[in-house]
Coordinates of C-alpha atoms in Angstrom, one line a residue:
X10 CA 78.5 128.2 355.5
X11 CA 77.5 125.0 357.5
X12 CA 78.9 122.8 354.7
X13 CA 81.9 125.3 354.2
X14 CA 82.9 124.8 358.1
X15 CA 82.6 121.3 358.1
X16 CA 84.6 120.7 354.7
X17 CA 87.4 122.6 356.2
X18 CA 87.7 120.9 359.3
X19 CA 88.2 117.7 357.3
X20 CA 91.0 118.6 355.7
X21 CA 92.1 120.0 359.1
X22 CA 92.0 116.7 361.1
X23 CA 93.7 115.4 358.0
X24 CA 96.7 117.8 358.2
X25 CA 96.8 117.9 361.9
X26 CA 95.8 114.4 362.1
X27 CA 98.1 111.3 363.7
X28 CA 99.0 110.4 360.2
X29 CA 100.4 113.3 358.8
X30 CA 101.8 116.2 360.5
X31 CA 102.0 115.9 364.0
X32 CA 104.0 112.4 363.7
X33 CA 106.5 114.7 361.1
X34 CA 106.5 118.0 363.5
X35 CA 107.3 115.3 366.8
X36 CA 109.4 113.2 364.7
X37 CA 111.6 116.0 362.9
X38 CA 112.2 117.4 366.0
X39 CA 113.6 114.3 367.8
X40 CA 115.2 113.9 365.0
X41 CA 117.1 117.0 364.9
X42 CA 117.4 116.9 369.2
X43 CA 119.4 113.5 368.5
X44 CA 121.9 114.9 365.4
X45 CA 122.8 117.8 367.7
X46 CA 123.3 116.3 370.7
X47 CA 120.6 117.5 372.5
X48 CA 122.1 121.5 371.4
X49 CA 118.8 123.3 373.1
X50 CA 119.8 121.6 376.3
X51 CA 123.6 122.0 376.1
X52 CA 124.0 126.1 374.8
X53 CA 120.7 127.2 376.6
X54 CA 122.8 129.9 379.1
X55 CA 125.0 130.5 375.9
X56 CA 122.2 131.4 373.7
X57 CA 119.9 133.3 376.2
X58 CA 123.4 134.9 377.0
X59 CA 124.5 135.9 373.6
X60 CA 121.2 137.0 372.6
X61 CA 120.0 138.7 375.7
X62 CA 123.2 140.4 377.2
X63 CA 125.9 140.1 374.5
X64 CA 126.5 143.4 372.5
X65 CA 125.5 141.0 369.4
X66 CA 127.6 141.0 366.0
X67 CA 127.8 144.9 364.6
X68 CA 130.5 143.9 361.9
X69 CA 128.3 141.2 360.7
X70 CA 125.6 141.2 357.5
X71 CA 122.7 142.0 358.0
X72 CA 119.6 144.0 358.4
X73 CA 119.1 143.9 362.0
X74 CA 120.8 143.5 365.3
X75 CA 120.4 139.2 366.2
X76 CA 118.1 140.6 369.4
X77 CA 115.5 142.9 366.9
X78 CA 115.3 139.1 365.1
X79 CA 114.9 137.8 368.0
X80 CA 111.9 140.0 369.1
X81 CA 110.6 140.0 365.4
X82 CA 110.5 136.4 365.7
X83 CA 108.7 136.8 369.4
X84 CA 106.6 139.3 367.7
X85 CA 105.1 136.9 365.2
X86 CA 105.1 134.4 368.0
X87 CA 103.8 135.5 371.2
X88 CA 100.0 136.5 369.8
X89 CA 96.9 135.3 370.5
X90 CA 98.2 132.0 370.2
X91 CA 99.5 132.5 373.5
X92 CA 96.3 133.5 374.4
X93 CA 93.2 132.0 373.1
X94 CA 95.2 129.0 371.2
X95 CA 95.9 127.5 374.6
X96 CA 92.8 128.0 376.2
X97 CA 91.1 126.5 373.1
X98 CA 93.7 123.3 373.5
X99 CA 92.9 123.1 377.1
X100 CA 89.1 123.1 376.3
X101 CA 89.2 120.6 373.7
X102 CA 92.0 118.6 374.9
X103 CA 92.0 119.0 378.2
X104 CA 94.7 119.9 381.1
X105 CA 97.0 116.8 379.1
X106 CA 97.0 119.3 376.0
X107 CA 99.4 121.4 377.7
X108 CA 102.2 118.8 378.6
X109 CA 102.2 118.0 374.5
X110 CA 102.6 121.7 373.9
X111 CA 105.7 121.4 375.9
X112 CA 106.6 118.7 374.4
X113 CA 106.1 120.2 371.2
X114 CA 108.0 123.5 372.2
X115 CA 111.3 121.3 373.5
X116 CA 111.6 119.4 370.5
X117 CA 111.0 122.2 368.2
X118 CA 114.1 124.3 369.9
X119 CA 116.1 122.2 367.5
X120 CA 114.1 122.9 364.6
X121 CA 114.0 126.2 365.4
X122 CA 117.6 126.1 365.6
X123 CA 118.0 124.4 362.7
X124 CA 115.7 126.7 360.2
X125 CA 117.6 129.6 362.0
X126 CA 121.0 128.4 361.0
X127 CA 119.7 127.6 357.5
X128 CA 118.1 131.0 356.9
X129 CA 121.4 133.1 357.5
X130 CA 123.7 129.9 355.9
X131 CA 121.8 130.4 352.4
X132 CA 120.6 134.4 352.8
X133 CA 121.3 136.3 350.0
X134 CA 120.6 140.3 349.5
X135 CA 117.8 141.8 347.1
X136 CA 117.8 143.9 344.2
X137 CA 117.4 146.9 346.9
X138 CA 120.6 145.7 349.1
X139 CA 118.3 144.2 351.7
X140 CA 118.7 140.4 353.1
X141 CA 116.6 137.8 351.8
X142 CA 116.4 134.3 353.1
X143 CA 114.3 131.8 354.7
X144 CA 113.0 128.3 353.5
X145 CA 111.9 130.0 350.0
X146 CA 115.9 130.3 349.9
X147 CA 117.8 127.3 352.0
X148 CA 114.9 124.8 350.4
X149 CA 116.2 125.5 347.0
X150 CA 120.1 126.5 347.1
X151 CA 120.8 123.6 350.2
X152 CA 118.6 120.7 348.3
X153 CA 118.8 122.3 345.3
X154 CA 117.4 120.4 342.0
X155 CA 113.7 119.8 341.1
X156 CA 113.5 118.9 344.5
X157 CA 114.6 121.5 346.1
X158 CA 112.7 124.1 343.9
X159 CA 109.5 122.9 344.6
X160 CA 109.5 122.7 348.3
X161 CA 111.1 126.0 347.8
X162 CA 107.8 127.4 346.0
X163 CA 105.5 125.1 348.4
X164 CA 107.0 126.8 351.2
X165 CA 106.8 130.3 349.7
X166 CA 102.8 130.3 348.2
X167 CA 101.9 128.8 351.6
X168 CA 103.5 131.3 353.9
X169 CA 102.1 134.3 351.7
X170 CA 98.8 132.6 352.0
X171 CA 99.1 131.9 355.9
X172 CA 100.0 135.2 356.3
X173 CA 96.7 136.4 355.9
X174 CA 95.6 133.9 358.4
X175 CA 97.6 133.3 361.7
X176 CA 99.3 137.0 360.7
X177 CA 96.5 139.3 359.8
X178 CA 92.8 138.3 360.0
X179 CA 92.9 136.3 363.0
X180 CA 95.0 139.0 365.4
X181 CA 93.0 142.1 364.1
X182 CA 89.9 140.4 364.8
X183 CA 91.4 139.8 368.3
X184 CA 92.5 143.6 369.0
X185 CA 88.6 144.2 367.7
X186 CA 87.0 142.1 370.4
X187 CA 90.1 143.4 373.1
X188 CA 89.6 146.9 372.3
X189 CA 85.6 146.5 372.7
X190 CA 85.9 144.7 375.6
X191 CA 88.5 146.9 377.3
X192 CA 87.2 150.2 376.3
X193 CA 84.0 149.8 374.6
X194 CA 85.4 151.2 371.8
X195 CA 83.7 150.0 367.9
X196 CA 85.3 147.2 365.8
X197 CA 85.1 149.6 363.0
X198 CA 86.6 152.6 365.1
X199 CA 89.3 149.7 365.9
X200 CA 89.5 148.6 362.3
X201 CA 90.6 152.2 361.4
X202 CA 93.5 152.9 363.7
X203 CA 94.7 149.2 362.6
X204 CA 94.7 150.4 359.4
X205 CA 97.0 153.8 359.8
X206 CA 99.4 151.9 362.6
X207 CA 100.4 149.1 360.3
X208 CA 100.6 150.8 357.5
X209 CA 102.8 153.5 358.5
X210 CA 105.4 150.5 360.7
X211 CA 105.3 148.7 356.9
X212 CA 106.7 151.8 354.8
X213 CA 109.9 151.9 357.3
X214 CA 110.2 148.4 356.3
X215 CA 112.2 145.5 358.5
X216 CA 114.5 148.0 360.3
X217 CA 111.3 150.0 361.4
X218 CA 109.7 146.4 362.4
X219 CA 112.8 145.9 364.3
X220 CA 113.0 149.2 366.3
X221 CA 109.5 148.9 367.0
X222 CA 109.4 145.3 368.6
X223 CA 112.6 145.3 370.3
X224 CA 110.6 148.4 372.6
X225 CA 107.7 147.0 373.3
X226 CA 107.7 143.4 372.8
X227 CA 109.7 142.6 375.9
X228 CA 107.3 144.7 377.7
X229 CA 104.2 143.3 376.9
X230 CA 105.5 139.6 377.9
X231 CA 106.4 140.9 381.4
X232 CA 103.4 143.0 382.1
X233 CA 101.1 139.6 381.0
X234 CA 103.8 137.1 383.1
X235 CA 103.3 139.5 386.0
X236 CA 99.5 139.2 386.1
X237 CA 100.1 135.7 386.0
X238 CA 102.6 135.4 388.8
X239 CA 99.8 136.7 390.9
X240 CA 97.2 134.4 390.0
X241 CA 99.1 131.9 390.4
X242 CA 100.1 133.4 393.7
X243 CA 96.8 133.2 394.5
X244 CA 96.0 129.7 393.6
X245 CA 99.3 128.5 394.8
X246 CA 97.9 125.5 396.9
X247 CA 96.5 124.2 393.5
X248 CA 99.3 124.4 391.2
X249 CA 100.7 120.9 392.5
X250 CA 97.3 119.1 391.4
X251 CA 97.2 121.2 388.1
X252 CA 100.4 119.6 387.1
X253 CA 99.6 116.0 388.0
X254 CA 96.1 116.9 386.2
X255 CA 98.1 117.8 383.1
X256 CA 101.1 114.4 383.1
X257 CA 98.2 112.5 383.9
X258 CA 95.7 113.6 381.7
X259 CA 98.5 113.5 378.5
X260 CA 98.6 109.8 378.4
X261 CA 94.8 108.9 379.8
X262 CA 92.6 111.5 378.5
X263 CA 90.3 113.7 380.3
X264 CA 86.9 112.7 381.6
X265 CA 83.6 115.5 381.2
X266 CA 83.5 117.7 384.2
X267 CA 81.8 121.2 384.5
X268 CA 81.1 122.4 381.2
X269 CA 84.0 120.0 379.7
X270 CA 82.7 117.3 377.2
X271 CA 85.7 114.7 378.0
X272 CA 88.5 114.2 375.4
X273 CA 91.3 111.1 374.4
X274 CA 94.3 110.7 374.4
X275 CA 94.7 111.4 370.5
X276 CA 92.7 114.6 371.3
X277 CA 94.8 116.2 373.9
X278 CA 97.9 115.3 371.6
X279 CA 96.4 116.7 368.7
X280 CA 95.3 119.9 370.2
X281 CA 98.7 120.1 372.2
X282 CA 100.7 120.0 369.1
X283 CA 98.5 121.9 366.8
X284 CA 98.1 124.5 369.0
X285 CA 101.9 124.2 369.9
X286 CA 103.1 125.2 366.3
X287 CA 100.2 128.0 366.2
X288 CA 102.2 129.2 369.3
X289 CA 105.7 128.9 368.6
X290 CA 105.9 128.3 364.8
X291 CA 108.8 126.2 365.4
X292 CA 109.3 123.9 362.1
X293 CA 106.8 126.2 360.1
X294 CA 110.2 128.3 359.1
X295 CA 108.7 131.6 359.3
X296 CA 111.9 132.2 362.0
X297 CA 113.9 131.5 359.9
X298 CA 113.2 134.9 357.4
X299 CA 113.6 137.1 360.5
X300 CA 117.1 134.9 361.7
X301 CA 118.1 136.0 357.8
X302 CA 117.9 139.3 358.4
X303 CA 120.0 139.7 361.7
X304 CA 123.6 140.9 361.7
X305 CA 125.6 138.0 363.1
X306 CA 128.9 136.4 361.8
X307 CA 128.0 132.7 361.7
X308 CA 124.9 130.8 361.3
X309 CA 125.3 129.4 365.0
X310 CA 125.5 132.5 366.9
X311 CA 121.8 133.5 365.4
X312 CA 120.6 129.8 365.5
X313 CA 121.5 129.8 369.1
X314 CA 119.7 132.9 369.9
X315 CA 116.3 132.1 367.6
X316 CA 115.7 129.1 369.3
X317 CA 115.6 130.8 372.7
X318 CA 112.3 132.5 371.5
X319 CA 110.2 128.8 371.2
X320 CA 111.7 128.7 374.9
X321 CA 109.7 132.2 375.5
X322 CA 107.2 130.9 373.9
X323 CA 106.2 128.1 375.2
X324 CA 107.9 127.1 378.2
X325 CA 107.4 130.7 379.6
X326 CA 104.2 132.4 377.9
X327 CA 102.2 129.6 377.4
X328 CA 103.0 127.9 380.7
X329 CA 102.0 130.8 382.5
X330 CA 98.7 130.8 380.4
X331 CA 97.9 127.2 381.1
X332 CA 98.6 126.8 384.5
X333 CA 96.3 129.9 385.3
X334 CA 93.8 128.5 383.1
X335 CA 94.1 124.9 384.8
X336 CA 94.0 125.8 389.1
X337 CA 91.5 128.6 388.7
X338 CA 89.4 125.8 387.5
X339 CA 88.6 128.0 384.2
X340 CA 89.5 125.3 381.7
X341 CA 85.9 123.5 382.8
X342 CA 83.8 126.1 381.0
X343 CA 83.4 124.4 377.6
X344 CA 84.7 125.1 374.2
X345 CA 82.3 127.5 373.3
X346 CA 83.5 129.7 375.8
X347 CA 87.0 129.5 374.8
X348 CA 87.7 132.8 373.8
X349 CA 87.0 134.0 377.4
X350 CA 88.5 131.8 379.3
X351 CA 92.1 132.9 380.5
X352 CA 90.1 136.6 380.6
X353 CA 88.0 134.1 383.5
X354 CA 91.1 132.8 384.9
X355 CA 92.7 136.2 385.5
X356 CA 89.9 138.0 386.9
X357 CA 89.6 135.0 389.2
X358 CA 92.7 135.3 390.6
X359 CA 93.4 139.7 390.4
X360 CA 90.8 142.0 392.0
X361 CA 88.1 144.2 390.4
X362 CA 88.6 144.4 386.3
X363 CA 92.2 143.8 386.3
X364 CA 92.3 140.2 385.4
X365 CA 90.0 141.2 382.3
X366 CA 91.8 144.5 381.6
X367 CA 95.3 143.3 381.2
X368 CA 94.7 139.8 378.9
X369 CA 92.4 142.8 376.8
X370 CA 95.7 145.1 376.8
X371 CA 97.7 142.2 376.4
X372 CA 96.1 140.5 373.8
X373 CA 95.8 144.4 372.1
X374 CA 99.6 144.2 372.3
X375 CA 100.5 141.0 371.3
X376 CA 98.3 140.7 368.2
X377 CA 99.5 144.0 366.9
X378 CA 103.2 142.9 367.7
X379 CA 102.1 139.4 365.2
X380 CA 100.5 141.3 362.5
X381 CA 103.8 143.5 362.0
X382 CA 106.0 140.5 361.7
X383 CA 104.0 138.3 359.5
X384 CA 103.6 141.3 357.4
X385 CA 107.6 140.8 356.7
X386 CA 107.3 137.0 356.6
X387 CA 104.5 137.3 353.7
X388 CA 105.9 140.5 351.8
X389 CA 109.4 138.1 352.0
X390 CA 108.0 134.9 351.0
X391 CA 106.2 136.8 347.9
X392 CA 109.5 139.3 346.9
X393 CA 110.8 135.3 346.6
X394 CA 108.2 134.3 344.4
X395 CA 107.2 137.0 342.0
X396 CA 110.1 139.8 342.5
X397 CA 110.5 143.1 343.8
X398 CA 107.3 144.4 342.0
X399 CA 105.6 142.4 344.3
X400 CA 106.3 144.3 347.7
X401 CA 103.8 147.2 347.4
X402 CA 100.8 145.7 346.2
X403 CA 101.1 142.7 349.2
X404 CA 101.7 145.9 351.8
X405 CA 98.2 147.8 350.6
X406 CA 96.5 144.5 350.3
X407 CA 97.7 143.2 353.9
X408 CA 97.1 146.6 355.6
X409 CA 93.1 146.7 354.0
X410 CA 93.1 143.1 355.0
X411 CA 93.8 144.6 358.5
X412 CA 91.0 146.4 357.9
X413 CA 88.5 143.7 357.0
X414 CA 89.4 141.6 359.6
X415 CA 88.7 143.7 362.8
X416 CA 85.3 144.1 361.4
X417 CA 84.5 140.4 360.5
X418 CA 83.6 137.4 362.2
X419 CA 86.1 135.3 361.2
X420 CA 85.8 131.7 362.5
X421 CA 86.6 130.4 359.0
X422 CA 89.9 132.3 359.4
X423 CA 90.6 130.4 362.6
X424 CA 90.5 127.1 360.3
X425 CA 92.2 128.3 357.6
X426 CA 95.0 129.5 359.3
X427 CA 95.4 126.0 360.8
X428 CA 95.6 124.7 357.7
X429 CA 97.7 127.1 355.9
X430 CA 100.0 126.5 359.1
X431 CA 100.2 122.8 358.3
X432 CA 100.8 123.2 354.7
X433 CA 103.5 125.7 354.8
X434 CA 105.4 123.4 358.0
X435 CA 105.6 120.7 355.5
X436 CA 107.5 121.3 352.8
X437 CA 109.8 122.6 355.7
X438 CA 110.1 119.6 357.8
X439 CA 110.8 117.9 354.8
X440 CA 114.5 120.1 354.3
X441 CA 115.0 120.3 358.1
X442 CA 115.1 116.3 357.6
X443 CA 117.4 116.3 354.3
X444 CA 119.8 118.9 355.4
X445 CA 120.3 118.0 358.8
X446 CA 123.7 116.5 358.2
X447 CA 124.5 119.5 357.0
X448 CA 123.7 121.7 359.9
X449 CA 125.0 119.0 362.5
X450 CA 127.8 119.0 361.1
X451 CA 128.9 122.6 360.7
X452 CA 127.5 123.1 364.3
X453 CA 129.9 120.7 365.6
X454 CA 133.0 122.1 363.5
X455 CA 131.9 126.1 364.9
X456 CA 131.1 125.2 368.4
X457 CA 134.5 122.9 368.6
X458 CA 135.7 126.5 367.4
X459 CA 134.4 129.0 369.6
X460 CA 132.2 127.0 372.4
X461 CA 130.8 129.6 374.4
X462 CA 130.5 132.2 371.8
X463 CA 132.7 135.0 372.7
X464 CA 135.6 134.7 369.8
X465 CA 136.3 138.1 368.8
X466 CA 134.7 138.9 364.5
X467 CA 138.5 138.8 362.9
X468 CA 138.8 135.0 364.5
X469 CA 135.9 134.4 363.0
X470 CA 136.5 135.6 359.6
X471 CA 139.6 133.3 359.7
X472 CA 137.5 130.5 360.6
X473 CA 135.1 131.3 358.1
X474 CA 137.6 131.6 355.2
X475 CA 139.0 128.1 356.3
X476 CA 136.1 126.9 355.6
X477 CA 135.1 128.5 352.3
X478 CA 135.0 125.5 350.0
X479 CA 131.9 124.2 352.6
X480 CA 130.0 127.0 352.3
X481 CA 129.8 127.3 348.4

């Protein structure tokens, strides 16, 4: 297993390394910050607007309404990522690992943008009347070619395979160790009710996955930002030296204190990204798949709204992780106790068991919320691949797979999933890069059009018929 481990974190550092994907994740999104003109920045009110308040786009296609995509697309998101992903960057990379996760997460608002637009610009319906789209889809039709097929089936066998990673063994595992910790209650016992929960959400398909996340996903995020608020409360005189710990500590490196081993600059950059992407997913393209599924009239309205939930993400949740983590003093207690450690920071800063019981509940909650979306993502991503005759088998295999991993320990999972993330982001990136133009352009020719996203659906039909001989 020894030999296993180390073989795999090879090929990790490779595919996470400083040659490979973090200067393409970076690199992409700056890329696709400067062809929209800095969009995140400029249509931020807009898009948390449209997607938060708005009544959304009933006359448009689609499976769901654009804020069920946007909370399927939180639900894949905001999962233990949020949780034990940053606390692993911070004790790796140290308080500097956060500043690149922001970087990471405002950069990769325009990918996110930019996979969104693409998923519902080249969505088409299945043989059952449902939407399909994603990368699988928009990596063939908009490169189209050789080219464009392989990326397309690149992007499709890693996501089905990641899936099983980041979306399934990983988060169960997670409940397991929540539920036990919380309650006392068995992996296996755990393991069980996994089993029957996802597996009766999956046979109601995406609207079901929508109806369920748009409930209880917005709750979960302000039950764990509340416990948060008052820890940092708390530890309000520190939160001025946490943040010139983590600006410094970005471009300098971290030296060993407490149970901290000391880290470069490369470290904290590697860690910030990596664990970035684990977080937000932005560039990966999994979005995207949800974003195809949303009833909206124009690729911009649901682009807008998608990327609002890297925003959430990472400039909200994982913030609010880190900075507890960082002026409780928590992030000292080594790597090894990672998977503890914003558990520490919490109870440091709440009274009694609270601190312990809601980052428990929470990460109960969150990892569920992940495992229901990535089931979707995978189940897609394979319906691209093989067919329609591929849909049942993947939902009895995942929902087993649910099974196993509550009951395993699973730290190969942890690396594979890193991986599988990596491999799937590429082929990605690369069509975020070559149809770029593309989406700039029709961006700039829609927002000229209807700026602040409040034309009525019959103006834009008649826009969108204009425009017909562009979107064939």
């Amino acid at each position: 297993m020894e030999s296993i481990m180390d073989t795999l974190n090879s090929v990790d550092s490779v595919v996470w390394g400083p040659l490979l994907l973090i200067p393409l994740l970076l690199g992409t999104g700056l890329w696709l910050t400067i062809r929209l003109r800095g969009l995140q920045f400029r249509k931020m009110i807009v898009a948390f607007r449209h997607g938060l308040i708005d009544p959304g786009d009933p006359t448009g296609e689609g499976d769901i309404t654009n804020y069920q995509a946007l909370t399927t697309a939180l639900a894949a998101t905001v999962g233990v990522g949020n949780i034990v992903g940053v606390a692993t960057a911070l004790s790796i990379g140290g308080p500097g690992a956060l500043m690149w996760m922001w970087v990471t997460g405002l950069v990769g608002m325009a990918s996110k943008y930019t996979e969104a637009y693409l998923g519902v610009r080249f969505r088409e319906e299945d043989s059952t009347g449902h939407i399909l789209g994603g990368p699988m889809k928009y990596l063939r039709k908009g490169i189209g070619g050789r080219k464009g097929v392989v990326l397309s089936l690149a992007f499709g066998i890693f996501a089905v395979i990641a899936s099983f990673g980041i979306g399934n063994l990983t988060q169960a595992n997670a409940v397991a160790v929540a539920m036990h910790d919380a309650f006392g209650l068995e992996p296996v016992a755990t393991g069980v009710i996994l089993f029957f929960l996802i597996g009766m959400v999956l046979l109601g398909g995406i609207e079901t996955i929508g109806r369920v996340t748009s409930a209880f996903v917005p709750l979960m995020i302000i039950i764990y930002i509340a416990g948060g608020t008052v820890v940092l409360i708390a530890n309000a005189s520190g939160i001025p030296g946490a943040l010139a710990l983590i600006f410094h500590d970005a471009f300098t490196g971290t030296a060993a204190t407490g149970g901290f081993v000391g880290s470069t600059i490369m470290v904290a950059l590697q860690m910030g990204v990596a664990r970035g992407i684990f977080s937000n997913e932005s560039g990966m393209g999994s979005a995207a798949i949800a974003a195809a599924a949303a009833q909206t009239n124009h690729p911009v309205r649901q682009g807008l709204v998608s990327m609002t939930q890297t925003f959430i993400d990472t400039l909200v949740v994982v913030t609010f992780t880190g900075l507890t983590i960082i002026t409780t003093g928590a992030w000292t207690m080594g790597a090894s106790e990672a998977g503890s450690m914003t558990a520490e920071a919490f109870s440091r800063g709440l009274p009694g068991h609270w601190g312990g019981t809601i980052v428990s509940v929470s990460t109960m909650f969150f990892a569920f919320s992940t495992i229901v979306a990535w089931a979707y993502y995978g189940e897609r991503c394979l319906i691209a691949l093989v067919g329609m005759h591929g849909s049942l088998p993947y939902r009895m295999i995942f929902t087993c797979v649910v099974f196993v991993g509550a009951i395993s320990e699973i730290q190969v999972a942890w690396v594979l999933a890193d991986i599988a993330n990596g491999l799937m982001a590429i082929p990605n990136l690369i069509g975020l890069l070559l149809l770029s133009g593309l989406v700039a352009r029709e961006t700039k020719d829609y927002l000229n059009f209807d700026p602040l996203l409040r034309k009525d659906p019959a103006s834009v039909e008649e826009f969108n018929a204009r425009h017909i001989p562009e979107w064939t």
